[in-house]
Short mmCIF file of C-alpha atoms in Angstrom, two decimals:
data_model
loop_
_atom_site.label_atom_id
_atom_site.label_comp_id
_atom_site.label_asym_id
_atom_site.label_seq_id
_atom_site.Cartn_x
_atom_site.Cartn_y
_atom_site.Cartn_z
CA MET A 1 -3.97 -18.61 7.30
CA THR A 2 -4.09 -18.92 11.06
CA THR A 3 -3.51 -16.13 13.56
CA THR A 4 -0.19 -17.76 14.46
CA GLU A 5 0.93 -17.63 10.84
CA TYR A 6 0.05 -13.94 10.58
CA ILE A 7 1.92 -13.22 13.80
CA ASP A 8 4.98 -15.03 12.43
CA ARG A 9 5.05 -13.05 9.17
CA ILE A 10 4.34 -9.75 10.90
CA PHE A 11 7.15 -10.40 13.37
CA GLY A 12 9.47 -11.08 10.42
CA SER A 13 8.40 -7.86 8.69
CA LEU A 14 8.81 -5.63 11.74
CA LEU A 15 12.18 -7.16 12.60
CA LEU A 16 13.72 -7.18 9.13
CA ALA A 17 12.59 -3.60 8.56
CA GLY A 18 14.37 -2.63 11.78
CA ILE A 19 17.46 -4.67 10.92
CA GLY A 20 17.58 -2.88 7.57
CA ASP A 21 17.24 0.48 9.29
CA ALA A 22 20.09 -0.33 11.68
CA LEU A 23 22.29 -1.66 8.84
CA GLY A 24 21.70 1.51 6.83
CA ALA A 25 22.21 3.97 9.68
CA PRO A 26 26.05 3.95 9.45
CA THR A 27 26.01 4.31 5.64
CA GLU A 28 23.43 7.07 5.24
CA LEU A 29 24.60 9.89 2.93
CA TRP A 30 27.60 7.83 1.74
CA SER A 31 28.19 6.77 -1.85
CA ILE A 32 28.21 3.16 -3.09
CA ASP A 33 31.99 3.14 -3.50
CA GLU A 34 32.57 4.65 -0.06
CA ILE A 35 30.32 2.05 1.52
CA MET A 36 31.85 -0.91 -0.29
CA SER A 37 35.35 0.28 0.51
CA ARG A 38 34.60 0.46 4.23
CA PHE A 39 32.67 -2.82 4.44
CA GLY A 40 34.69 -4.81 1.90
CA GLY A 41 31.57 -5.32 -0.21
CA MET A 42 27.87 -5.28 0.64
CA VAL A 43 26.81 -4.17 4.12
CA SER A 44 26.11 -7.31 6.12
CA ARG A 45 27.08 -6.31 9.66
CA PHE A 46 26.14 -3.59 12.11
CA GLU A 47 28.61 -0.77 12.67
CA GLU A 48 28.79 2.21 15.00
CA PRO A 49 27.43 5.22 13.05
CA THR A 50 30.04 7.91 12.46
CA ALA A 51 29.59 11.65 12.94
CA ASP A 52 28.99 12.24 9.21
CA THR A 53 25.67 10.36 9.34
CA PHE A 54 22.41 11.45 10.97
CA ALA A 55 22.56 8.50 13.35
CA GLY A 56 26.12 9.27 14.39
CA ALA A 57 25.37 12.96 14.84
CA ASN A 58 22.48 11.99 17.14
CA ASN A 59 24.49 9.51 19.23
CA GLY A 60 23.06 6.42 17.54
CA ARG A 61 24.49 3.10 18.67
CA ARG A 62 25.58 0.04 16.73
CA GLY A 63 22.53 -2.01 15.76
CA GLU A 64 20.05 0.65 16.89
CA VAL A 65 17.09 1.82 14.81
CA THR A 66 16.63 5.43 13.69
CA ASP A 67 13.49 7.52 13.33
CA ASP A 68 12.45 5.34 10.38
CA ALA A 69 11.68 2.09 12.15
CA SER A 70 10.88 3.72 15.48
CA GLN A 71 7.98 5.66 13.91
CA MET A 72 6.79 2.39 12.39
CA TYR A 73 6.90 0.67 15.80
CA TYR A 74 4.99 3.51 17.48
CA LEU A 75 2.36 3.24 14.74
CA ALA A 76 2.20 -0.53 15.26
CA ARG A 77 1.74 -0.02 19.00
CA HIS A 78 -1.05 2.50 18.49
CA VAL A 79 -2.88 0.33 15.96
CA SER A 80 -2.61 -2.67 18.27
CA LYS A 81 -3.91 -0.64 21.21
CA VAL A 82 -6.99 0.70 19.41
CA GLY A 83 -7.72 -2.59 17.67
CA GLY A 84 -7.12 -1.56 14.08
CA PRO A 85 -9.14 1.48 12.95
CA LEU A 86 -7.00 4.59 12.56
CA ASP A 87 -8.47 8.08 12.25
CA GLN A 88 -6.77 11.44 11.78
CA ASP A 89 -6.86 12.40 15.45
CA GLY A 90 -5.47 9.05 16.49
CA TRP A 91 -2.59 9.28 14.03
CA VAL A 92 -1.72 12.85 15.07
CA ALA A 93 -1.75 11.78 18.73
CA CYS A 94 0.51 8.83 17.88
CA LEU A 95 2.95 11.06 16.00
CA LEU A 96 3.10 13.63 18.79
CA ASP A 97 3.64 10.84 21.32
CA TRP A 98 6.59 9.62 19.26
CA ALA A 99 7.98 13.14 18.89
CA SER A 100 7.75 13.72 22.66
CA THR A 101 8.93 10.37 24.02
CA SER A 102 11.17 8.65 21.48
CA PRO A 103 14.94 9.22 21.64
CA LYS A 104 14.89 8.82 17.84
CA ALA A 105 12.75 11.95 17.37
CA SER A 106 15.94 14.00 17.04
CA PHE A 107 16.43 12.29 13.64
CA MET A 108 13.06 13.63 12.39
CA GLY A 109 12.73 14.26 8.64
CA PRO A 110 11.81 17.70 7.21
CA SER A 111 8.13 17.11 6.40
CA THR A 112 7.38 15.43 9.72
CA LEU A 113 9.35 18.07 11.64
CA ALA A 114 7.37 20.87 10.02
CA LEU A 115 4.10 19.21 10.99
CA VAL A 116 5.15 18.48 14.56
CA ASN A 117 6.33 22.06 15.09
CA ALA A 118 3.07 23.38 13.67
CA LEU A 119 0.94 21.17 15.90
CA ARG A 120 2.96 22.08 18.97
CA GLY A 121 2.49 25.76 18.14
CA GLY A 122 -1.25 25.44 17.64
CA GLN A 123 -0.97 26.07 13.90
CA ASN A 124 -3.34 24.43 11.43
CA PHE A 125 -1.27 21.83 9.59
CA ASP A 126 -2.98 22.77 6.30
CA THR A 127 -0.93 25.97 6.29
CA VAL A 128 2.47 24.34 6.84
CA GLY A 129 4.82 25.04 3.94
CA VAL A 130 2.43 27.11 1.83
CA VAL A 131 3.81 29.48 -0.80
CA GLY A 132 3.13 33.11 0.11
CA ASN A 133 -0.57 33.77 0.51
CA SER A 134 -1.60 30.89 -1.74
CA SER A 135 -2.92 27.46 -0.79
CA ARG A 136 -0.05 25.75 -2.63
CA LYS A 137 2.74 24.15 -0.66
CA LEU A 138 6.40 24.09 -1.58
CA THR A 139 7.07 21.31 -4.10
CA THR A 140 9.46 19.60 -1.68
CA MET A 141 7.09 19.88 1.28
CA GLY A 142 5.35 16.54 1.64
CA ASN A 143 7.21 14.87 -1.23
CA THR A 144 9.61 13.09 1.12
CA ASN A 145 9.56 9.41 2.14
CA GLY A 146 8.47 9.70 5.77
CA ALA A 147 4.97 8.36 5.19
CA ALA A 148 6.21 5.36 3.19
CA MET A 149 8.94 4.41 5.66
CA ARG A 150 6.54 3.95 8.59
CA VAL A 151 3.42 2.60 6.87
CA ALA A 152 4.11 -1.17 6.84
CA PRO A 153 1.87 -2.04 9.84
CA LEU A 154 -1.18 -0.66 8.01
CA GLY A 155 -0.58 -3.12 5.19
CA LEU A 156 0.22 -6.02 7.48
CA ILE A 157 -3.15 -5.82 9.24
CA HIS A 158 -5.07 -5.98 5.93
CA PRO A 159 -3.96 -9.29 4.37
CA GLY A 160 -4.50 -9.26 0.63
CA ASN A 161 -6.68 -6.16 0.78
CA ILE A 162 -4.96 -3.42 -1.21
CA GLU A 163 -7.92 -1.05 -1.04
CA ALA A 164 -8.11 -1.19 2.77
CA ALA A 165 -4.34 -0.89 3.11
CA CYS A 166 -4.32 2.23 0.94
CA ASP A 167 -7.28 3.82 2.71
CA ALA A 168 -5.47 3.37 6.03
CA ALA A 169 -2.18 4.65 4.61
CA VAL A 170 -3.75 7.88 3.39
CA VAL A 171 -4.73 8.77 6.96
CA THR A 172 -1.05 8.91 7.93
CA CYS A 173 -0.13 10.91 4.83
CA LEU A 174 -2.50 13.85 4.86
CA PRO A 175 -1.12 15.86 7.79
CA SER A 176 2.51 15.90 6.62
CA HIS A 177 2.81 14.14 3.25
CA ASP A 178 -0.22 15.41 1.36
CA THR A 179 1.02 15.07 -2.22
CA ASP A 180 0.29 12.44 -4.83
CA VAL A 181 3.91 11.23 -4.84
CA ALA A 182 4.00 10.66 -1.08
CA ILE A 183 0.53 9.09 -0.96
CA SER A 184 1.25 6.86 -3.95
CA SER A 185 4.53 5.81 -2.31
CA ALA A 186 2.94 5.00 1.04
CA CYS A 187 0.19 3.03 -0.67
CA ALA A 188 2.77 1.10 -2.69
CA VAL A 189 4.61 -0.06 0.44
CA ALA A 190 1.41 -0.74 2.40
CA SER A 191 -0.06 -2.76 -0.47
CA GLY A 192 3.12 -4.77 -0.93
CA CYS A 193 3.10 -5.65 2.76
CA ALA A 194 -0.61 -6.53 2.64
CA VAL A 195 0.06 -9.12 -0.05
CA ALA A 196 3.42 -10.28 1.31
CA VAL A 197 1.84 -11.23 4.65
CA THR A 198 -0.41 -13.73 2.83
CA GLY A 199 2.58 -15.80 1.69
CA ALA A 200 2.65 -14.46 -1.87
CA ASP A 201 5.71 -14.71 -4.11
CA VAL A 202 7.95 -11.86 -5.28
CA SER A 203 6.10 -11.16 -8.51
CA GLU A 204 2.75 -10.96 -6.72
CA ILE A 205 4.19 -8.62 -4.09
CA VAL A 206 5.74 -6.33 -6.70
CA ARG A 207 2.46 -6.29 -8.61
CA ALA A 208 0.71 -5.28 -5.40
CA CYS A 209 3.19 -2.43 -4.94
CA ARG A 210 2.33 -1.20 -8.46
CA ASP A 211 -1.40 -1.57 -7.84
CA GLY A 212 -1.03 0.31 -4.58
CA ALA A 213 0.90 3.09 -6.29
CA MET A 214 -1.93 3.45 -8.82
CA ARG A 215 -4.56 3.41 -6.09
CA GLY A 216 -2.62 6.01 -4.11
CA ALA A 217 -2.39 8.34 -7.09
CA GLN A 218 -6.15 8.09 -7.54
CA LEU A 219 -6.80 8.84 -3.86
CA ALA A 220 -4.41 11.77 -3.95
CA VAL A 221 -6.50 13.50 -6.62
CA LEU A 222 -9.39 13.47 -4.14
CA HIS A 223 -7.50 14.31 -0.96
CA ALA A 224 -4.26 16.13 -1.76
CA ARG A 225 -2.26 18.24 -4.16
CA VAL A 226 -0.67 16.94 -7.36
CA PRO A 227 2.45 19.14 -7.64
CA PRO A 228 4.83 19.19 -10.59
CA GLY A 229 7.59 16.60 -10.69
CA PRO A 230 8.23 12.88 -11.20
CA ARG A 231 5.35 10.45 -10.75
CA LEU A 232 5.91 7.46 -8.50
CA LEU A 233 4.53 4.79 -10.84
CA LYS A 234 6.69 5.96 -13.75
CA ARG A 235 9.80 5.88 -11.57
CA LEU A 236 8.83 2.48 -10.19
CA ASP A 237 8.51 0.97 -13.64
CA MET A 238 11.92 2.39 -14.58
CA ALA A 239 13.48 0.94 -11.43
CA LEU A 240 11.91 -2.48 -11.98
CA GLU A 241 13.19 -2.51 -15.55
CA ILE A 242 16.72 -1.93 -14.25
CA ALA A 243 16.27 -4.75 -11.75
CA ALA A 244 14.96 -7.15 -14.39
CA GLY A 245 18.01 -6.64 -16.62
CA ALA A 246 20.69 -6.64 -13.90
CA THR A 247 23.17 -9.50 -13.44
CA ASP A 248 25.80 -7.95 -11.16
CA ASP A 249 25.13 -6.51 -7.71
CA ARG A 250 27.49 -3.56 -7.90
CA GLN A 251 26.46 -2.54 -11.41
CA PHE A 252 22.81 -2.89 -10.45
CA LEU A 253 23.31 -0.42 -7.60
CA TYR A 254 25.25 1.98 -9.84
CA ASP A 255 22.50 1.91 -12.46
CA LEU A 256 19.75 2.33 -9.89
CA ASP A 257 21.53 5.23 -8.21
CA ALA A 258 22.24 6.98 -11.52
CA ALA A 259 18.77 6.63 -13.03
CA ILE A 260 16.44 6.65 -10.00
CA GLY A 261 18.38 7.76 -6.93
CA ALA A 262 17.91 6.99 -3.25
CA SER A 263 17.41 10.37 -1.63
CA VAL A 264 14.87 11.45 0.95
CA LEU A 265 12.46 12.21 -1.91
CA ALA A 266 9.79 9.51 -2.15
CA SER A 267 10.02 9.45 -5.94
CA GLU A 268 13.58 8.15 -5.59
CA SER A 269 13.87 6.01 -2.46
CA VAL A 270 10.57 4.14 -2.71
CA PRO A 271 11.03 2.83 -6.28
CA THR A 272 14.61 1.95 -5.38
CA ALA A 273 13.50 -0.02 -2.31
CA ILE A 274 10.94 -2.03 -4.27
CA ALA A 275 13.38 -2.66 -7.13
CA ILE A 276 16.02 -3.93 -4.68
CA PHE A 277 13.47 -6.32 -3.18
CA ALA A 278 12.63 -7.58 -6.68
CA TYR A 279 16.27 -7.93 -7.76
CA ALA A 280 17.16 -9.84 -4.57
CA GLY A 281 14.28 -12.24 -5.18
CA GLY A 282 12.95 -11.32 -1.76
CA ASP A 283 15.91 -12.97 -0.02
CA PRO A 284 15.94 -11.29 3.42
CA LEU A 285 19.66 -10.70 3.95
CA ARG A 286 20.41 -9.84 0.31
CA THR A 287 17.52 -7.38 0.27
CA VAL A 288 18.62 -5.35 3.29
CA ALA A 289 22.33 -5.68 2.45
CA LEU A 290 21.80 -4.24 -1.03
CA ALA A 291 19.54 -1.52 0.35
CA ALA A 292 22.11 -0.51 2.98
CA THR A 293 24.75 -0.32 0.23
CA VAL A 294 22.84 1.74 -2.37
CA GLY A 295 23.97 5.00 -0.75
CA ASN A 296 22.22 8.23 0.27
CA ASP A 297 19.07 7.51 2.37
CA THR A 298 20.12 3.93 3.03
CA ASP A 299 18.35 3.41 6.34
CA THR A 300 14.98 4.36 4.87
CA VAL A 301 15.46 2.27 1.71
CA ALA A 302 16.44 -0.74 3.83
CA THR A 303 13.50 -0.23 6.20
CA MET A 304 10.97 -0.33 3.37
CA SER A 305 12.53 -3.20 1.42
CA GLY A 306 13.10 -5.12 4.66
CA ALA A 307 9.41 -4.83 5.58
CA LEU A 308 8.47 -6.50 2.29
CA ALA A 309 11.02 -9.32 2.48
CA GLY A 310 10.35 -9.91 6.17
CA ALA A 311 6.61 -10.31 5.63
CA MET A 312 7.26 -12.70 2.76
CA HIS A 313 9.48 -15.04 4.79
CA GLY A 314 8.42 -14.52 8.39
CA ARG A 315 10.51 -15.28 11.43
CA GLN A 316 12.51 -18.09 9.81
CA GLY A 317 13.97 -15.69 7.26
CA LEU A 318 15.60 -13.39 9.81
CA PRO A 319 19.43 -13.44 9.44
CA PRO A 320 21.03 -15.23 12.42
CA GLY A 321 23.53 -13.09 14.26
CA LEU A 322 22.01 -9.85 13.08
CA TYR A 323 18.68 -10.91 14.57
CA GLU A 324 20.14 -11.67 18.00
CA GLU A 325 22.18 -8.47 18.12
CA PHE A 326 19.26 -6.38 16.95
CA MET A 327 16.95 -7.83 19.59
CA ALA A 328 19.49 -7.21 22.34
CA VAL A 329 19.75 -3.53 21.40
CA ASN A 330 16.13 -2.68 20.55
CA ASN A 331 13.64 -5.15 22.03
CA GLY A 332 13.59 -3.54 25.46
CA GLU A 333 12.27 -0.30 24.01
CA PHE A 334 9.67 -1.74 21.65
CA GLY A 335 8.66 -5.29 22.68
CA PHE A 336 8.48 -6.88 19.25
CA GLU A 337 6.67 -10.08 20.24
CA GLU A 338 3.84 -8.08 21.77
CA LEU A 339 3.63 -5.82 18.70
CA ALA A 340 3.45 -8.81 16.36
CA VAL A 341 0.81 -10.56 18.44
CA GLY A 342 -1.38 -7.46 18.55
CA LEU A 343 -1.13 -6.83 14.82
CA GLY A 344 -1.48 -10.53 14.00
CA ARG A 345 -4.80 -10.78 15.81
CA ILE A 346 -6.11 -7.74 13.93
CA ALA A 347 -4.87 -9.20 10.62
CA ALA A 348 -6.64 -12.51 11.26
CA ARG A 349 -9.86 -10.71 12.14
CA ASN A 350 -9.69 -8.47 9.09
CA ALA A 351 -8.96 -11.45 6.83
CA ALA A 352 -11.94 -13.33 8.23
CA HIS A 353 -14.29 -10.40 7.53
CA ALA A 354 -12.88 -9.39 4.14
#
């Protein structure tokens, strides 16, 4: 693939992830029935977030991204600036820059917030969330989906290279999401994006997500804690089985919500996002519409599934209307063309030296 082709697919991934985020912002914490009643079916248009959503409570606007995609864009900007390699200090500096300068930082999730507060207070992040005087952290600390929601750029710059995508993803996990579930989840999304950007089909992308989840679990044994609770790969296989047997959109979402869930926990929202991508056949609008309708942490689910579908189809797959409105609201803050060009050049270089 040429550099131009990588740029095109990366632009599609970044934009569809953001479109999904903005579609899901007004439906976050709602149920499937509540969402479908308001929208007359699947979510396919931007709405002003209401006060009973995180976006609405933080003065989010129609078509505007939340902390999910904005963290991803800050990461993309940092990676582009340094030329690709990401170390722990660089990632922490990037995160603190986002927390200090982004208007979306007020949406910050619990694991990321705990880390940011610790770093600002001069505390060692290894001690954040520990139980008593032990070295164990609370089971919920680090098991959330923050690492997976922002990790797409680290897959996009490593075309077809699951190992490199996972190694890069782990760097962004360890400060705040240092559990096997969170690392496995981030590696699943990064690996899916790494393969999607090569022009692979849905089955190959889903297989890459599974391979990444396995690789992440292996890396977590070396670098992080394996707390009690659901394992990502097991939940992913369950979610994909539901997707494979589904024939009706609404029933598919009901079944996915009942068996897997779509909460802020990575073991729920990440398998759900990948299963939605698989069920939709990677179709860009169907993928983010279903994700924004599944209920609960809709903006995060739609960000992750949108990153996969966007990388698969590139710029031409972006939904007209939504694309133009999204650009008008968000491009001034992030400069998507520049982000895609920077990442695309790194991707082409990495592919050439793989």
